Coordinates of C-alpha atoms in Angstrom, one line a residue:
M3 CA 21.3 -1.9 25.3
S4 CA 19.6 -4.8 23.1
E5 CA 21.8 -6.9 21.0
P6 CA 21.2 -6.7 17.3
P7 CA 19.6 -9.5 15.7
S8 CA 21.2 -12.6 14.6
Y9 CA 20.7 -13.5 11.2
P10 CA 21.4 -17.0 9.5
Q11 CA 23.8 -17.4 6.7
I12 CA 22.0 -18.5 3.5
E13 CA 23.4 -21.2 1.1
P14 CA 23.6 -21.4 -1.7
T15 CA 24.2 -17.5 -2.5
T16 CA 23.0 -17.8 -6.1
F17 CA 19.3 -18.4 -7.3
D18 CA 17.1 -18.0 -10.2
L19 CA 14.6 -15.9 -8.4
I20 CA 14.6 -13.9 -5.1
A21 CA 11.2 -12.8 -3.9
A22 CA 11.3 -10.2 -1.2
G23 CA 7.8 -10.3 0.7
T24 CA 5.1 -12.9 1.2
G25 CA 2.1 -11.3 0.0
L26 CA -0.4 -13.0 -2.0
A27 CA 1.2 -11.8 -5.4
E28 CA 4.6 -12.7 -4.6
C29 CA 3.6 -16.1 -3.3
I30 CA 1.9 -17.0 -6.6
V31 CA 4.9 -15.7 -8.5
A32 CA 7.2 -18.0 -6.5
A33 CA 5.0 -20.9 -6.7
A34 CA 5.0 -20.5 -10.4
A35 CA 8.8 -20.4 -10.5
S36 CA 9.3 -23.3 -8.1
A37 CA 7.0 -25.4 -10.2
S38 CA 8.8 -24.8 -13.3
G39 CA 12.2 -26.0 -11.9
K40 CA 13.6 -22.6 -10.9
T41 CA 15.7 -22.1 -7.9
V42 CA 13.7 -19.8 -5.7
L43 CA 14.9 -17.8 -2.3
H44 CA 11.5 -16.0 -0.5
L45 CA 12.4 -13.7 2.0
D46 CA 10.2 -11.6 4.4
T47 CA 10.9 -8.9 7.0
N48 CA 8.1 -10.3 9.3
P49 CA 8.1 -13.2 11.5
F50 CA 4.9 -14.5 9.8
Y51 CA 3.8 -15.2 6.2
G52 CA 1.4 -13.2 4.2
S53 CA 2.8 -9.5 4.4
H54 CA -0.1 -7.2 3.9
Y55 CA -2.3 -10.2 3.2
S56 CA -1.8 -11.9 6.6
S57 CA -4.3 -12.9 9.3
L58 CA -2.9 -11.8 12.9
S59 CA -4.0 -11.9 16.4
V60 CA -5.0 -8.6 18.1
P61 CA -1.7 -7.8 19.5
E62 CA -0.1 -8.6 16.2
L63 CA -2.4 -6.7 14.1
T64 CA -2.1 -3.6 16.4
S65 CA 1.7 -3.7 16.3
F66 CA 1.8 -4.4 12.5
L67 CA -0.6 -1.4 11.5
N68 CA 1.3 1.0 13.9
S69 CA 4.9 -0.1 12.6
N70 CA 3.7 0.3 9.1
S71 CA 1.7 3.4 9.4
T72 CA 5.2 5.6 9.8
P73 CA 8.1 5.7 7.4
S74 CA 11.0 3.6 8.3
S75 CA 14.4 4.8 9.2
P76 CA 16.5 5.6 6.3
P77 CA 20.0 3.9 5.8
S78 CA 23.0 5.5 7.1
S79 CA 23.8 6.3 3.3
T80 CA 20.8 7.1 1.1
S81 CA 23.0 7.6 -2.0
T82 CA 24.2 4.8 -4.4
T83 CA 27.5 3.6 -3.1
T84 CA 30.1 1.8 -5.0
D85 CA 31.4 -1.6 -3.9
S86 CA 35.0 -2.7 -4.2
L87 CA 33.7 -5.4 -6.5
D88 CA 32.1 -5.3 -9.8
Y89 CA 28.6 -4.1 -8.7
S90 CA 27.1 -1.0 -6.9
I91 CA 24.6 -0.8 -4.2
V92 CA 21.1 1.0 -4.4
N93 CA 19.7 1.3 -1.0
L94 CA 15.9 0.3 -0.4
T95 CA 13.5 1.8 2.1
T96 CA 10.0 0.7 3.1
Q97 CA 7.4 3.3 2.7
P98 CA 4.2 3.1 5.1
V99 CA 1.1 1.8 3.5
Y100 CA -1.4 2.5 6.4
S101 CA -2.4 5.7 7.8
D102 CA -4.8 7.2 10.5
V103 CA -4.8 4.1 12.6
E104 CA -7.3 4.1 15.3
I105 CA -7.5 1.2 17.8
S106 CA -10.2 0.9 20.5
C107 CA -10.6 -1.6 23.1
F108 CA -14.2 -1.1 25.0
Y109 CA -14.2 -4.4 27.0
P110 CA -10.7 -5.4 27.7
E111 CA -11.7 -8.2 30.2
L112 CA -13.6 -10.0 27.5
L113 CA -10.6 -9.9 25.3
E114 CA -8.0 -10.5 27.7
E115 CA -7.9 -14.3 27.7
N116 CA -8.6 -14.7 23.8
L117 CA -6.3 -11.9 22.4
R118 CA -4.2 -14.7 20.4
K119 CA -7.2 -16.7 19.4
F120 CA -8.1 -14.2 16.7
N121 CA -7.2 -14.3 13.0
L122 CA -7.8 -10.8 11.8
D123 CA -7.5 -10.2 8.0
L124 CA -5.3 -7.0 7.4
C125 CA -7.1 -6.5 3.9
G126 CA -10.5 -7.5 5.0
P127 CA -13.4 -8.0 3.9
R128 CA -12.4 -10.2 1.3
V129 CA -14.3 -13.3 0.0
L130 CA -14.0 -15.3 -3.3
F131 CA -16.5 -16.2 -5.7
C132 CA -16.6 -20.1 -6.1
A133 CA -15.9 -19.6 -10.0
D134 CA -13.2 -17.2 -9.5
K135 CA -9.9 -17.3 -11.4
L136 CA -8.0 -17.4 -8.2
I137 CA -10.1 -20.5 -7.4
D138 CA -9.0 -22.2 -10.5
L139 CA -5.3 -21.2 -10.0
M140 CA -5.4 -23.2 -6.6
L141 CA -7.0 -26.1 -8.0
K142 CA -4.6 -26.3 -11.0
S143 CA -1.5 -25.6 -9.0
G144 CA -2.3 -27.7 -6.3
A145 CA -2.3 -24.9 -3.7
S146 CA -6.0 -26.0 -2.8
H147 CA -4.6 -29.1 -0.7
Y148 CA -3.5 -26.6 1.8
V149 CA -6.5 -24.6 2.5
E150 CA -10.2 -25.1 3.4
F151 CA -13.1 -23.1 2.4
K152 CA -16.5 -22.7 3.9
S153 CA -19.4 -20.8 2.2
I154 CA -20.9 -17.3 3.1
D155 CA -24.4 -18.0 4.2
A156 CA -26.0 -15.2 2.7
S157 CA -25.6 -11.5 0.9
F158 CA -27.7 -8.6 1.9
V159 CA -28.3 -5.0 0.6
G160 CA -28.7 -2.5 3.4
D161 CA -30.1 0.9 3.9
G162 CA -29.8 3.7 6.3
K163 CA -33.0 2.6 8.2
G164 CA -31.4 -0.7 9.3
K165 CA -33.2 -3.1 6.8
L166 CA -31.2 -5.9 5.1
W167 CA -32.7 -7.1 1.9
N168 CA -31.7 -10.4 0.8
V169 CA -29.7 -11.0 -2.5
P170 CA -31.3 -14.0 -4.3
D171 CA -28.6 -16.4 -6.0
S172 CA -30.8 -18.9 -7.8
R173 CA -34.5 -19.3 -9.1
A174 CA -35.6 -20.9 -6.2
A175 CA -34.1 -18.1 -3.8
I176 CA -35.9 -15.5 -5.9
F177 CA -39.4 -17.2 -5.3
K178 CA -38.7 -17.9 -1.8
D179 CA -37.5 -14.3 -1.0
K180 CA -40.4 -12.6 1.1
S181 CA -38.9 -9.1 0.6
L182 CA -39.6 -9.1 -3.1
T183 CA -43.0 -8.4 -4.7
L184 CA -44.4 -10.8 -7.1
K185 CA -43.7 -8.3 -9.7
E186 CA -40.1 -7.8 -8.6
K187 CA -39.7 -11.4 -8.7
N188 CA -40.7 -11.8 -12.4
Q189 CA -38.7 -8.8 -13.5
L190 CA -35.7 -10.3 -11.8
M191 CA -36.4 -13.7 -13.3
R192 CA -37.1 -12.4 -16.7
F193 CA -33.5 -10.5 -16.5
F194 CA -31.7 -13.4 -15.4
K195 CA -32.9 -15.6 -18.1
L196 CA -32.1 -13.1 -20.8
V197 CA -28.4 -13.0 -19.2
Q198 CA -28.2 -16.7 -19.5
G199 CA -29.5 -16.8 -23.0
H200 CA -26.9 -14.2 -24.1
L201 CA -24.1 -16.3 -22.6
V202 CA -25.4 -19.5 -24.2
A203 CA -25.8 -17.5 -27.6
T204 CA -22.4 -16.1 -27.1
V205 CA -20.9 -19.6 -26.6
A206 CA -22.8 -21.0 -29.6
A207 CA -21.8 -18.1 -31.8
G208 CA -18.2 -18.6 -30.8
S209 CA -18.1 -22.2 -31.7
S210 CA -19.9 -21.8 -35.0
G211 CA -17.8 -18.9 -36.2
D212 CA -20.9 -16.7 -36.3
D213 CA -20.7 -12.9 -35.8
G214 CA -22.7 -13.3 -32.5
N215 CA -25.5 -11.0 -33.5
G216 CA -28.0 -13.7 -34.5
N217 CA -30.9 -14.8 -32.3
D218 CA -32.4 -18.1 -31.6
E219 CA -35.8 -17.5 -30.5
K220 CA -36.9 -21.2 -30.6
E221 CA -34.3 -22.0 -27.9
G222 CA -34.9 -18.9 -26.0
K223 CA -30.9 -17.8 -26.7
T224 CA -31.1 -14.0 -27.6
K225 CA -27.7 -12.4 -27.8
I226 CA -27.6 -8.7 -26.4
S227 CA -26.4 -6.5 -29.1
D228 CA -23.0 -5.2 -29.3
E229 CA -24.3 -1.6 -29.2
D230 CA -26.1 -2.6 -25.9
L231 CA -22.9 -4.3 -24.6
E232 CA -20.9 -1.0 -25.1
R233 CA -23.3 1.3 -23.3
P234 CA -23.3 1.8 -19.5
F235 CA -24.8 -1.0 -17.6
I236 CA -26.9 1.3 -15.5
E237 CA -28.4 2.6 -18.6
Y238 CA -29.3 -0.9 -20.0
L239 CA -30.9 -1.8 -16.8
S240 CA -33.1 1.1 -16.9
N241 CA -34.2 0.4 -20.4
M242 CA -35.0 -2.9 -19.3
Q243 CA -37.4 -1.1 -16.9
L244 CA -36.0 -2.7 -13.8
P245 CA -37.1 -1.0 -10.7
P246 CA -34.4 1.0 -8.6
K247 CA -34.5 -1.7 -5.8
I248 CA -33.7 -4.5 -8.5
R249 CA -31.0 -2.2 -10.2
S250 CA -29.3 -1.7 -7.0
I251 CA -29.0 -5.4 -6.1
I252 CA -27.7 -6.1 -9.5
L253 CA -25.1 -3.4 -9.7
Y254 CA -23.7 -3.4 -6.1
A255 CA -24.5 -6.8 -4.6
I256 CA -24.0 -9.0 -7.7
A257 CA -21.8 -7.1 -10.1
M258 CA -19.9 -5.4 -7.2
A259 CA -19.7 -1.9 -8.7
D260 CA -17.8 0.4 -6.5
Y261 CA -19.0 3.8 -7.5
D262 CA -22.3 5.5 -7.9
Q263 CA -23.3 4.4 -11.4
D264 CA -26.2 7.0 -11.5
D265 CA -23.9 9.9 -11.3
R266 CA -21.1 10.0 -13.8
G267 CA -19.7 13.3 -12.5
V268 CA -18.3 11.3 -9.5
C269 CA -18.2 7.8 -11.1
Q270 CA -14.6 6.8 -11.5
N271 CA -15.5 3.4 -12.8
L272 CA -18.6 3.3 -14.9
L273 CA -19.5 -0.3 -15.6
K274 CA -20.3 -1.2 -19.3
T275 CA -22.8 -3.7 -20.1
K276 CA -20.5 -6.4 -21.3
D277 CA -18.6 -6.0 -17.9
G278 CA -21.7 -6.4 -16.0
I279 CA -22.8 -9.3 -17.8
D280 CA -19.4 -10.9 -17.3
R281 CA -19.7 -10.2 -13.4
L282 CA -23.2 -11.7 -13.4
S283 CA -22.1 -14.8 -15.2
L284 CA -19.3 -15.1 -12.6
Y285 CA -22.0 -14.9 -9.7
Q286 CA -24.2 -17.4 -11.3
S287 CA -21.5 -19.9 -12.3
S288 CA -20.2 -19.6 -8.6
V289 CA -23.7 -20.9 -7.4
G290 CA -23.7 -24.8 -6.9
R291 CA -20.1 -25.2 -8.2
F292 CA -19.2 -27.0 -5.1
T293 CA -21.4 -29.4 -3.2
N294 CA -20.1 -27.9 0.2
A295 CA -21.0 -24.3 -0.7
S296 CA -24.6 -23.3 -0.7
G297 CA -24.1 -19.7 -2.3
A298 CA -21.7 -17.9 -4.6
L299 CA -19.1 -16.7 -2.0
I300 CA -16.7 -18.6 0.2
Y301 CA -14.2 -17.6 2.7
P302 CA -11.1 -19.5 3.9
V303 CA -10.9 -21.4 7.2
Y304 CA -8.4 -19.4 9.6
G305 CA -8.6 -16.2 7.6
Q306 CA -7.2 -14.8 4.4
G307 CA -3.7 -15.4 5.4
E308 CA -4.1 -18.9 4.5
L309 CA -3.9 -18.1 0.7
P310 CA -0.5 -17.0 0.5
Q311 CA 0.7 -19.7 2.8
A312 CA -1.1 -22.2 0.4
F313 CA 1.0 -21.1 -2.2
S314 CA 4.0 -20.9 0.0
R315 CA 3.6 -24.4 0.9
R316 CA 3.3 -25.5 -2.7
S317 CA 6.5 -23.7 -3.4
A318 CA 8.2 -25.4 -0.4
V319 CA 7.3 -28.7 -1.6
K320 CA 9.0 -27.7 -5.0
G321 CA 12.3 -26.7 -3.3
C322 CA 11.5 -23.0 -2.7
I323 CA 13.6 -21.9 0.4
Y324 CA 12.1 -19.7 3.0
V325 CA 13.7 -17.1 5.3
L326 CA 11.5 -15.0 7.6
R327 CA 12.7 -11.9 9.6
M328 CA 15.2 -11.1 6.9
P329 CA 14.8 -7.6 5.3
V330 CA 16.3 -6.7 2.1
T331 CA 18.2 -3.4 2.5
A332 CA 19.5 -2.8 -0.9
L333 CA 19.8 -3.9 -4.6
L334 CA 23.1 -4.9 -6.2
M335 CA 23.7 -3.7 -9.8
E336 CA 26.4 -4.3 -12.3
K337 CA 28.7 -1.2 -12.8
D338 CA 29.2 -1.4 -16.4
S339 CA 25.6 -2.5 -17.8
G340 CA 23.3 -1.2 -15.1
R341 CA 21.4 -4.7 -14.6
Y342 CA 20.2 -6.2 -11.6
K343 CA 22.7 -8.4 -10.0
G344 CA 21.3 -9.2 -6.5
V345 CA 20.2 -8.2 -3.3
R346 CA 22.0 -7.2 0.3
L347 CA 20.4 -8.4 3.1
A348 CA 20.2 -6.9 6.7
S349 CA 22.7 -9.6 7.8
G350 CA 25.1 -8.0 5.4
Q351 CA 25.2 -11.0 3.0
D352 CA 24.9 -10.4 -0.7
I353 CA 22.8 -13.1 -2.5
F354 CA 22.7 -13.2 -6.1
S355 CA 19.7 -14.1 -8.8
K356 CA 18.7 -13.7 -12.2
K357 CA 15.4 -12.2 -11.5
L358 CA 13.8 -10.5 -8.6
V359 CA 10.3 -9.9 -7.2
L360 CA 9.8 -6.8 -4.8
D361 CA 6.9 -6.1 -2.2
P362 CA 5.3 -3.0 -3.7
S363 CA 6.0 -1.0 -0.3
L364 CA 9.7 -1.2 -1.1
K365 CA 11.3 1.8 -2.9
L366 CA 14.6 3.5 -3.3
A367 CA 15.7 5.3 -0.3
A368 CA 16.8 8.5 -2.4
P369 CA 17.2 9.5 -6.0
S370 CA 20.4 8.1 -7.3
A371 CA 23.4 10.3 -6.7
S372 CA 25.2 8.4 -9.5
P373 CA 26.2 10.3 -12.6
S374 CA 25.5 6.8 -14.5
D375 CA 22.2 7.1 -16.7
L376 CA 22.2 3.3 -16.6
L377 CA 21.5 3.3 -12.9
H378 CA 18.5 5.9 -13.1
E379 CA 17.1 4.2 -16.0
S380 CA 17.3 0.7 -14.4
F381 CA 15.7 1.7 -11.2
N382 CA 13.6 4.7 -11.9
F383 CA 10.3 2.8 -11.3
L384 CA 11.4 2.2 -7.8
S385 CA 11.6 5.8 -6.8
T386 CA 7.8 6.5 -6.8
R387 CA 4.7 4.5 -5.7
D388 CA 2.2 3.6 -8.0
V389 CA -0.8 4.6 -5.7
R390 CA -4.2 4.0 -7.3
G391 CA -6.4 5.5 -4.5
K392 CA -7.3 4.4 -0.8
V393 CA -9.4 2.1 0.9
A394 CA -10.9 2.7 4.4
R395 CA -11.1 -0.5 6.4
G396 CA -12.6 -1.3 9.5
I397 CA -12.6 -4.4 12.0
C398 CA -15.1 -4.9 14.7
I399 CA -15.2 -7.4 17.3
T400 CA -18.6 -8.4 18.7
R401 CA -20.4 -11.3 20.8
N402 CA -23.6 -11.3 18.6
S403 CA -24.5 -11.5 15.0
V404 CA -26.0 -8.8 13.1
K405 CA -28.5 -11.4 11.9
P406 CA -29.4 -13.6 14.9
D407 CA -30.1 -16.8 12.6
M408 CA -27.0 -16.4 10.7
S409 CA -22.9 -16.6 11.2
N410 CA -21.4 -15.7 8.2
L411 CA -22.7 -13.0 5.8
L412 CA -21.8 -10.1 3.6
V413 CA -23.9 -6.7 3.7
V414 CA -23.6 -4.2 0.9
Y415 CA -24.5 -0.4 1.2
P416 CA -24.9 0.9 -2.2
P417 CA -24.1 4.7 -2.8
R418 CA -26.4 7.1 -1.3
S419 CA -28.0 4.4 0.9
L420 CA -26.7 5.9 4.1
Y421 CA -26.2 9.6 3.5
P422 CA -26.5 11.8 0.3
E423 CA -22.8 12.4 0.0
Q424 CA -21.9 8.8 -0.3
I425 CA -20.6 8.0 -3.6
T426 CA -19.1 4.6 -3.1
S427 CA -20.3 1.3 -1.9
I428 CA -19.6 0.1 1.8
R429 CA -19.2 -3.6 2.1
A430 CA -19.4 -5.4 5.4
L431 CA -18.3 -9.0 6.0
Q432 CA -19.3 -10.9 9.2
I433 CA -17.2 -14.1 10.1
S434 CA -18.1 -16.1 13.0
G435 CA -16.0 -18.5 15.3
N436 CA -17.0 -21.7 13.1
L437 CA -14.5 -20.3 10.6
A438 CA -11.7 -20.2 13.3
V439 CA -11.1 -16.6 12.8
C440 CA -12.2 -15.9 16.6
P441 CA -13.6 -17.8 19.7
L442 CA -16.7 -19.6 19.3
G443 CA -19.6 -17.1 20.4
M444 CA -17.8 -14.0 19.1
F445 CA -17.9 -12.4 15.6
V446 CA -15.5 -10.3 13.5
L447 CA -17.0 -7.8 11.2
Y448 CA -14.8 -6.4 8.4
L449 CA -15.8 -3.3 6.5
S450 CA -14.4 -1.4 3.8
A451 CA -14.9 1.5 1.2
L452 CA -13.0 3.2 -1.4
C453 CA -12.2 6.8 -0.5
D454 CA -10.2 9.7 -1.5
D455 CA -8.7 10.8 2.2
A456 CA -9.1 9.7 5.7
I457 CA -12.0 12.0 6.7
Q458 CA -14.0 10.6 3.8
G459 CA -13.1 7.0 4.5
K460 CA -13.8 7.3 8.3
R461 CA -17.2 8.8 7.7
L462 CA -18.2 6.0 5.4
L463 CA -17.2 3.3 7.9
N464 CA -18.8 5.1 10.9
A465 CA -22.1 5.6 8.8
A466 CA -22.2 1.8 8.4
M467 CA -21.0 0.8 11.7
N468 CA -23.7 3.1 13.4
V469 CA -26.7 1.3 11.4
L470 CA -25.1 -2.3 12.1
L471 CA -23.7 -2.0 15.6
T472 CA -23.8 -0.4 19.0
F473 CA -20.7 1.6 20.3
P474 CA -20.5 2.1 24.2
D475 CA -20.7 5.6 25.5
S476 CA -21.5 6.9 22.1
V477 CA -17.9 6.9 21.0
N478 CA -18.6 7.0 17.4
S479 CA -18.4 10.2 15.6
E480 CA -21.6 9.8 13.8
S481 CA -24.1 9.5 16.8
S482 CA -26.9 7.2 16.6
S483 CA -29.5 10.0 16.5
T484 CA -28.1 10.7 13.0
V485 CA -29.1 7.2 11.7
Q486 CA -31.6 5.3 13.5
S487 CA -32.2 1.7 12.9
E488 CA -35.6 0.3 12.5
N489 CA -34.8 -3.2 13.4
T490 CA -36.4 -4.5 16.6
E491 CA -33.6 -6.9 17.3
E492 CA -30.9 -5.4 19.5
K493 CA -28.0 -4.4 17.5
P494 CA -24.5 -6.0 18.6
T495 CA -22.2 -4.1 20.8
V496 CA -18.8 -3.5 19.8
I497 CA -16.1 -5.1 22.2
W498 CA -13.2 -4.0 20.0
S499 CA -12.5 -1.9 16.8
G500 CA -9.7 -0.9 14.5
L501 CA -10.0 1.7 11.8
Y502 CA -7.5 2.5 9.1
I503 CA -6.7 3.8 5.8
Q504 CA -4.7 1.7 3.3
E505 CA -3.1 2.8 0.0
M506 CA -3.8 0.8 -3.1
S507 CA -1.1 -0.2 -5.7
T508 CA -1.5 -2.3 -8.7
V509 CA 2.4 -2.8 -9.1
L510 CA 4.5 -5.7 -8.3
H511 CA 8.2 -5.0 -8.8
I512 CA 9.6 -7.3 -11.0
L513 CA 13.3 -7.0 -12.4
N514 CA 14.5 -9.0 -15.4
F515 CA 11.2 -10.7 -16.3
S516 CA 10.7 -10.9 -19.9
L517 CA 7.2 -12.1 -19.6
T518 CA 4.0 -10.5 -18.2
I519 CA 2.7 -12.3 -15.0
S520 CA -1.1 -11.9 -14.6
I521 CA -2.2 -12.0 -11.1
P522 CA -6.0 -13.2 -10.7
R523 CA -8.4 -10.6 -9.3
V524 CA -9.6 -11.4 -5.8
H525 CA -13.2 -10.3 -5.3
T526 CA -14.8 -8.4 -2.6
H527 CA -13.7 -5.8 -1.5
V528 CA -13.3 -8.4 -2.9
L529 CA -11.3 -6.4 -5.3
M530 CA -8.1 -6.8 -3.9
H531 CA -7.9 -3.5 -1.9
T532 CA -4.6 -3.9 -0.8
C533 CA -1.0 -3.1 -1.3
G534 CA 0.1 -5.1 -4.5
G535 CA -3.1 -5.3 -6.2
Y536 CA -6.7 -4.0 -6.8

């Protein structure tokens, strides 16, 4: 019989803030509290930092996905119990975040010696714009000292025939792009010039106190009308007489729209012109911001798991105490007032704090059996999950690049580009060994797509993988005869793959906070497709 784990005693036993879970959002809150002089205790059930934002080796990733795809064992008592002291105990349980996990290894002999040399992102693909608010936060907080970024070489828009169209990110790139006709180049240039003029005019109007509807034709600064800003972005682009190919590049590869903007019947997030212009502004301001990043997008060396660790290191410098392998099993509540008082750890030790931040996967083990209305009202929000949809994720390991002359690249498949029923974008991010996520000579391809269920999600991923990759023995459910590639270059063969469905939640459980904490949005699939934020 295996011995129960040995847990250390924690001293002191009272803090200003306890954070359970070392995901990105929790680490940002802990870093902010530590920087403001608060005492912080940061706990995590896992033996590593990052929680659902971590980067893991192949064995660790497989184990984590399997263990987090089934409900945890409920505590021996699921009802609220009363302690002999002045507080009550509310048991917690961990809800599964992942489902429909499929792990396949086609060439084990190629991976055997390198299994632990991979840093695979749980919530990939995610890259950041150079001008993203999260980058600003890292620079301001000092977390940028603990992480290094490298540029993504290029972005592409793909189609069902295997063609990849370059996404131009500057005037020079537009005119050098051989995939665009001269007419398309001029149309794209005129549109970018119009957007730039609108942004300049908006800044000028704000500084002068003008209503912002005036024009300055002499300087070429024409502000887009308020009426146009409120209409759907796809409608505005059509009125600009931009062809479908250019509209697709702007909507899905630059503005990063998720749903089919042409079909309002299935589009769950119709992009307005003002939001589309803001995203174009983010893209344009990202190009050239850093001298060592040639494009708009960057990725952290050693994987996305470095982001929460960067904020954790900043917190530790400011005095935050970190304890891994330490589950939180229950919340403590004052009997009389019903207010949060502290947490009970797996070790049996009770730790007290004024405020608490919980991983979104934690919830009440069962509805309260106490007659106290205060108990129910205080912790009712922990009884349910705020699930905002699902995202299908795929990870493939190959020995060749999908573009022989490039190492790190992003491919976007707009809605309807692979098959008629495709209503969401599919994003594929290839990262090479020069970013220390895999051995040199190998590549990791991350894929993701929003979905309603596992069947739809797996079909989206399989469609993109069949265009980009070759699977041994035709194991993929969508056979290569369904989608043929016109590329004359041989497609990379998959060595290992992992597919899974992940729930998305926008709620970070925060108890006793009197202020609203805004967590920056991380772009692609960018867009925080992960437990804790979107």
